Each structure stands twice: as C-alpha cells, then as structure tokens.
Amino acid sequence: MIQKIAFVGAGSMAEAIIAGIVEKKFLKPEQINVTNKSSKDKLDRLHQKYGVVGSANKEAVIKDADVIVLSMKPKDVTESLKEIKAYIKPEQLVVSILAGVPTDYISQELNSATPVVRTMPNTSATIGYSATAIAAGSFANEYHVSKIVQLFETIGTTTVVEEEDLHAVTAISGSGPAYIYYLVEAMEEAAKEAGLDRPVAKELIVQTLVGAAEMLKTTKEEPSELRRRITSPGGTTQAGIETLASYDYQEAIKACVKKAANRSKELGKPFQS
Ligand SMILES: NC(=O)C1=CN([C@@H]2O[C@H](COP(=O)(O)OP(=O)(O)OC[C@H]3O[C@@H](n4cnc5c(N)ncnc54)[C@H](O)[C@@H]3O)[C@@H](O)[C@H]2O)C=CC1
Ligand SMILES: O=C(O)[C@@H]1CCC=N1
C-alpha cells in the first residue's frame, strides 16, 4: 500500500490525478503532498479544494514518499531533477507523466538505481475516466509496475505497454480528449448556426458522444459497422459523411495523430543519450 505520494508539479494533469485519487478515497488527502515551481496560490487552492498538503519545501514533500510523481513540463524536468535528486532514495518509486522524456534520462539525472515507471494518463482522470498507459523504465520490475497500475486504476483504465510505444499512445489517448473537445466546439457552433438553443444543443451533443462511446464499448462492433447502420442510402448521414470525406476528414485525423506522435519524439530528443 502507498502511504505517501508526492507530486512535483501542480498543474492541470497533477490536479486531474489528485482529484481522481481523492474522489475514489484511494488515499487520504493528507497522504498526498504537492509542490510546484513558485506559485503558493496554486498550492493553497489545491489544499482548499482537495485537502492535500501543498508546500514549497521540496525536501519535506519528497521525504518519506513511497511514490514521487514527476508532473512538470518536459522543459522544466532537468532543473527540477537537480533540485530534488538529493532527497530521492533507491527505495522510493519515481513515476513520470511527462510526454516524450525517456526514463533513462531521469535515471541518469538522478544518478541512482531508483526505479522509474513512465505513464501517459489523460485529463479525464478528474472523473475517474483516464485511459492511462504504463511502461516499466529503468530499474523498475513487475512489482513496481503493478504498484503503479493499482494507483492509476483509481483514475480510470490502465494498459501496460513498451516504453517506445508511448509516443503513439500520447498522440492517441494523452492528447485525444482535446481532439474530441475540438469536434464538440465545431458541432456547437454548427448547431448555433442551425438555430438551436445552446443548452438544447449541448445536451444533445454530449449524450450523442456518450452514447456512441458506450456503443463501441458495449457492442464491441467495428466503428465502420456502427456507422453503416446509421447511414441510410440517400439519407442525411450519407450527405453529412460525404461532406466530411470531401474535406479529407479521416486524412486530417491521421495527420493529426502522426504530427502529435512526432512532437512527442521531438520533445524527447534533448533528453536522448
Ligand atoms: N495536460 C494534459 O492533458 C497531460 C499532460 N501530461 C504531461 O503532464 C505534465 C504536466 O502537464 P500540465 O499539468 O498540463 O502542465 P502545467 O503547466 O499545467 O503544470 C506544470 C507544473 O509544473 C510546475 N513546475 C515547473 N517547474 C518546476 C520545478 N522546477 N519544480 C516543481 N514544479 C515545477 C509548475 O509550477 C506547474 O505547477 C507534462 O509533462 C505533460 O507532458 C501528460 C498527460 C496529459
Ligand atoms: O500536449 C501535451 O504535450 C500534453 C501531453 C499529452 C496531453 N498533453
């Protein structure tokens, strides 16, 4: 069992994970410690909202933590590891949620045999719906991975992958919710132009998304088959889908995922040995 978890970085992703852990009562708020670069306001806000312990004292936050979650941006990881390495011991477990950054780099900067597990969650962790991919990194064994699987299961589903696959994973499920929200923004705009009231449109759009996701999950049918059943020959769906195809909708999505995966690789480049 985890007795204390430390978050180094108090941004949107750390908050999403904290919200999920607290909501599921996996840990008590006082078992969750958070630090960040400089903003005391943010730490105070997290304390008020979730009861977690926020502190600028990095040693106090990290000391005695079983699990240390690196949750800063990739550009800040080098400086942050320099600040905290003196407080990290080999019996602790480091978890990275950073896009792109290899575990070997983290081990090299820590200069110790502390196990590192790399993960890619998403912001749906806030409500327990993250799709988190988890990869064993340097010095991490099956026990360490299972401990982190258990932790991230409190905020959604977990899938164990090879570390090299995390670039593709990041492009699909790490960034994925944003593609869906972008689609919803466009549907809301279109509904408005078609004369629907905003609350009416919102309710219909959200339930349509939830229903489609549940259909994929429950029926396990291929998406192409589910789409076929909606598309009456010469009907409204066909007219809509043909328009999307004329804008190369599927090519746009494929290019989007490819570009995001490449960006993940680029983010990792400065950290390759
Ligand atoms: N936002 C998302 O949907 C997802 C983000 N990630 C990864 O999570 C990480 C954090 O992303 P966000 O939460 O969106 O970023 P953010 O910008 O909201 O938060 C970053 C946090 O790191 C802190 N920080 C910066 N330098 C620090 C230092 N030296 N010591 C301690 N804390 C420091 C900042 O004060 C801030 O609290 C990134 O590496 C990103 O790749 C992973 C999955 C999804
Ligand atoms: O945009 C990013 O770089 C991060 C990683 C996945 C989601 N957000």
mmCIF file of C-alpha atoms in Angstrom, residues 16 96 104 162 172 174:
data_model
loop_
_atom_site.group_PDB
_atom_site.id
_atom_site.type_symbol
_atom_site.label_atom_id
_atom_site.label_comp_id
_atom_site.label_asym_id
_atom_site.label_seq_id
_atom_site.Cartn_x
_atom_site.Cartn_y
_atom_site.Cartn_z
ATOM 1 C CA ALA A 16 -6.673 15.744 -12.504
ATOM 2 C CA SER A 96 6.860 10.207 -14.771
ATOM 3 C CA ASP A 104 16.853 6.559 -18.899
ATOM 4 C CA GLU A 162 6.593 -0.874 -24.009
ATOM 5 C CA ILE A 172 -3.889 8.879 -29.287
ATOM 6 C CA GLY A 174 -2.915 11.627 -23.980
#
